Every structure is written in structure tokens, then in C-alpha cells.
mmCIF file of C-alpha atoms in Angstrom:
data_model
loop_
_atom_site.group_PDB
_atom_site.id
_atom_site.type_symbol
_atom_site.label_atom_id
_atom_site.label_comp_id
_atom_site.label_asym_id
_atom_site.label_seq_id
_atom_site.Cartn_x
_atom_site.Cartn_y
_atom_site.Cartn_z
ATOM 1 C CA MET A 513 93.710 123.918 92.980
ATOM 2 C CA ARG A 514 92.106 127.220 92.829
ATOM 3 C CA LYS A 515 88.764 127.764 93.836
ATOM 4 C CA ASN A 516 87.048 128.297 90.651
ATOM 5 C CA SER A 517 89.691 126.437 88.377
ATOM 6 C CA ILE A 518 88.311 123.978 85.421
ATOM 7 C CA LYS A 519 89.056 120.760 87.506
ATOM 8 C CA SER A 520 87.273 121.850 90.686
ATOM 9 C CA VAL A 521 84.500 123.126 88.694
ATOM 10 C CA ARG A 522 84.298 119.448 86.674
ATOM 11 C CA VAL A 523 84.627 117.562 90.056
ATOM 12 C CA ASN A 524 82.388 119.464 91.879
ATOM 13 C CA GLY A 525 79.673 118.953 88.975
ATOM 14 C CA GLU A 526 80.324 115.117 88.287
ATOM 15 C CA VAL A 527 80.274 114.489 92.686
ATOM 16 C CA GLN A 528 76.804 116.435 92.170
ATOM 17 C CA ARG A 529 75.622 114.545 89.538
ATOM 18 C CA GLU A 530 76.448 111.306 91.037
ATOM 19 C CA LEU A 531 75.371 112.381 94.339
ATOM 20 C CA SER A 532 71.586 113.056 92.904
ATOM 21 C CA GLU A 533 71.850 109.894 91.122
ATOM 22 C CA ILE A 534 72.611 107.913 94.242
ATOM 23 C CA ILE A 535 69.899 109.757 96.621
ATOM 24 C CA ARG A 536 67.143 109.405 93.677
ATOM 25 C CA ASN A 537 67.524 106.164 92.623
ATOM 26 C CA GLN A 538 69.544 103.425 95.425
ATOM 27 C CA ILE A 539 68.329 104.797 98.781
ATOM 28 C CA LYS A 540 65.409 103.116 100.044
ATOM 29 C CA ASP A 541 64.990 104.858 103.311
ATOM 30 C CA PRO A 542 61.203 105.941 104.056
ATOM 31 C CA ARG A 543 62.439 109.168 105.698
ATOM 32 C CA ILE A 544 64.158 110.492 102.439
ATOM 33 C CA CYS A 545 61.302 112.915 100.897
ATOM 34 C CA ALA A 546 61.022 111.733 97.242
ATOM 35 C CA MET A 547 61.427 115.771 96.005
ATOM 36 C CA THR A 548 64.828 116.028 97.401
ATOM 37 C CA SER A 549 67.449 117.518 95.172
ATOM 38 C CA VAL A 550 71.148 118.660 95.219
ATOM 39 C CA VAL A 551 71.324 122.198 94.574
ATOM 40 C CA ALA A 552 75.105 122.662 95.010
ATOM 41 C CA VAL A 553 78.407 120.648 96.113
ATOM 42 C CA GLU A 554 81.526 122.310 96.909
ATOM 43 C CA VAL A 555 84.537 119.759 97.287
ATOM 44 C CA ALA A 556 87.468 120.931 99.253
ATOM 45 C CA PRO A 557 90.711 121.591 97.183
ATOM 46 C CA ASP A 558 92.136 118.206 99.076
ATOM 47 C CA LEU A 559 89.714 116.516 98.015
ATOM 48 C CA ARG A 560 89.047 115.309 101.208
ATOM 49 C CA THR A 561 85.732 116.676 102.222
ATOM 50 C CA CYS A 562 82.463 118.083 100.666
ATOM 51 C CA LYS A 563 80.015 120.041 101.377
ATOM 52 C CA ALA A 564 76.275 118.894 99.927
ATOM 53 C CA TYR A 565 73.846 121.425 99.705
ATOM 54 C CA ILE A 566 69.969 119.665 100.011
ATOM 55 C CA SER A 567 66.646 120.870 98.774
ATOM 56 C CA VAL A 568 63.687 119.370 100.101
ATOM 57 C CA LEU A 569 60.307 120.257 99.272
ATOM 58 C CA GLY A 570 57.636 120.151 102.026
ATOM 59 C CA ASP A 571 57.466 121.368 105.686
ATOM 60 C CA GLU A 572 59.864 121.089 108.241
ATOM 61 C CA LYS A 573 58.809 117.958 109.440
ATOM 62 C CA ALA A 574 60.100 116.579 105.788
ATOM 63 C CA GLN A 575 62.886 118.339 106.091
ATOM 64 C CA ALA A 576 64.444 117.224 109.448
ATOM 65 C CA ASP A 577 63.570 113.528 108.750
ATOM 66 C CA THR A 578 65.282 113.915 105.243
ATOM 67 C CA MET A 579 68.198 115.300 106.591
ATOM 68 C CA ALA A 580 68.275 112.465 109.055
ATOM 69 C CA GLY A 581 67.935 109.893 107.045
ATOM 70 C CA LEU A 582 70.845 111.306 104.637
ATOM 71 C CA LYS A 583 72.809 111.649 107.642
ATOM 72 C CA SER A 584 72.203 107.704 108.480
ATOM 73 C CA ALA A 585 72.957 106.779 104.870
ATOM 74 C CA GLU A 586 76.140 108.961 104.855
ATOM 75 C CA GLY A 587 78.199 105.672 105.171
ATOM 76 C CA TYR A 588 75.922 103.971 102.253
ATOM 77 C CA ILE A 589 76.216 107.158 99.962
ATOM 78 C CA ARG A 590 80.152 107.439 100.200
ATOM 79 C CA ARG A 591 80.863 103.787 99.294
ATOM 80 C CA GLN A 592 78.253 104.136 96.169
ATOM 81 C CA LEU A 593 79.745 107.475 95.638
ATOM 82 C CA ALA A 594 83.622 105.394 95.259
ATOM 83 C CA GLY A 595 82.200 102.970 92.902
ATOM 84 C CA SER A 596 80.990 105.057 90.526
ATOM 85 C CA LEU A 597 83.721 108.163 90.639
ATOM 86 C CA ASN A 598 87.198 107.522 89.453
ATOM 87 C CA MET A 599 89.079 109.090 92.145
ATOM 88 C CA ARG A 600 91.997 108.510 94.597
ATOM 89 C CA ILE A 601 90.233 109.909 97.692
ATOM 90 C CA THR A 602 86.368 109.787 98.164
ATOM 91 C CA PRO A 603 85.065 112.982 99.612
ATOM 92 C CA GLN A 604 83.622 112.618 103.243
ATOM 93 C CA ILE A 605 80.353 114.227 103.022
ATOM 94 C CA ARG A 606 78.514 116.964 104.963
ATOM 95 C CA PHE A 607 74.860 117.650 103.925
ATOM 96 C CA ILE A 608 73.758 121.229 104.845
ATOM 97 C CA LEU A 609 69.867 121.911 104.493
ATOM 98 C CA ASP A 610 69.777 124.805 101.517
ATOM 99 C CA GLN A 611 66.467 126.859 102.037
ATOM 100 C CA SER A 612 67.064 129.052 99.070
ATOM 101 C CA ILE A 613 64.765 127.921 96.894
ATOM 102 C CA GLU A 614 61.738 128.062 99.676
ATOM 103 C CA TYR A 615 63.000 131.623 100.611
ATOM 104 C CA GLY A 616 62.596 132.521 96.623
ATOM 105 C CA VAL A 617 59.218 131.064 96.586
ATOM 106 C CA ASN A 618 57.991 132.854 99.694
ATOM 107 C CA MET A 619 59.258 136.416 98.316
ATOM 108 C CA SER A 620 57.764 135.821 95.187
ATOM 109 C CA LYS A 621 54.199 135.604 96.739
ATOM 110 C CA LYS A 622 55.031 138.451 99.118
ATOM 111 C CA ILE A 623 55.830 140.890 95.983
ATOM 112 C CA ASP A 624 52.616 139.444 94.059
ATOM 113 C CA GLU A 625 50.214 140.049 97.010
ATOM 114 C CA VAL A 626 51.891 143.702 97.348
ATOM 115 C CA ILE A 627 51.460 143.929 93.145
ATOM 116 C CA LYS A 628 47.850 143.219 93.734
ATOM 117 C CA LYS A 629 46.787 145.053 96.618
ATOM 118 C CA GLU A 630 48.362 148.385 94.368
#
């Protein structure tokens, strides 16, 4: 399976949609911030592993707490994912903190400041 094949894109999208639904509605861990979103998902070609890029709106403590909560709920999330997806193999999920949205907001603020000075 190629990296950008139709099957790969479809599996990534389906896993991302189900993962965000599970995180939003089924996990009751108070460490997980309410403003947590799944930015992207990369499922390996053999469908055994998955990288889930998570964005958390908040300070560094909220980000660290959310990542710790997700790591501790990894087994539960995988079990729920197995129940909702019709896949032979349920991938092992690895959560990665994605700070690209925060970086973009900071750069936008800096650009606005430079424009105001001129």
C-alpha cells in the first residue's frame, strides 16, 4: 500500500474521525482538556501502528496533562476503536503533540505587530 493511495487516505480519515469522536465523547479523564482535537492521523501500511497528532488549546501544563491522560487511556481508546471500525487489525496508537496551530497563531501575532509598527 503506497503512502498516498486511496485506501491509505480513506483509512487515515476514518481512524481520525473515530478517534476524535472517542476523545470528545467517551473519555471522562479530567486531565484531558476540553479543547483537544485530532489534527492528523498516519496509519502504517501494515495497519499495525498509528501516529495521532493531537492539538491542545491551552498552556504547557494543560498540554502535558492531556498527553498524560491520553497515554493512560490508550488501551481503552484502542478497544473502542476496534469496536467502531471494521478492520482486521486495530492499530497501536501513539499520540504526538502537534503545536503547528499554536505556532501559526504566534507567527500571525508577530506579523500583525510588525505591520502596526510601520
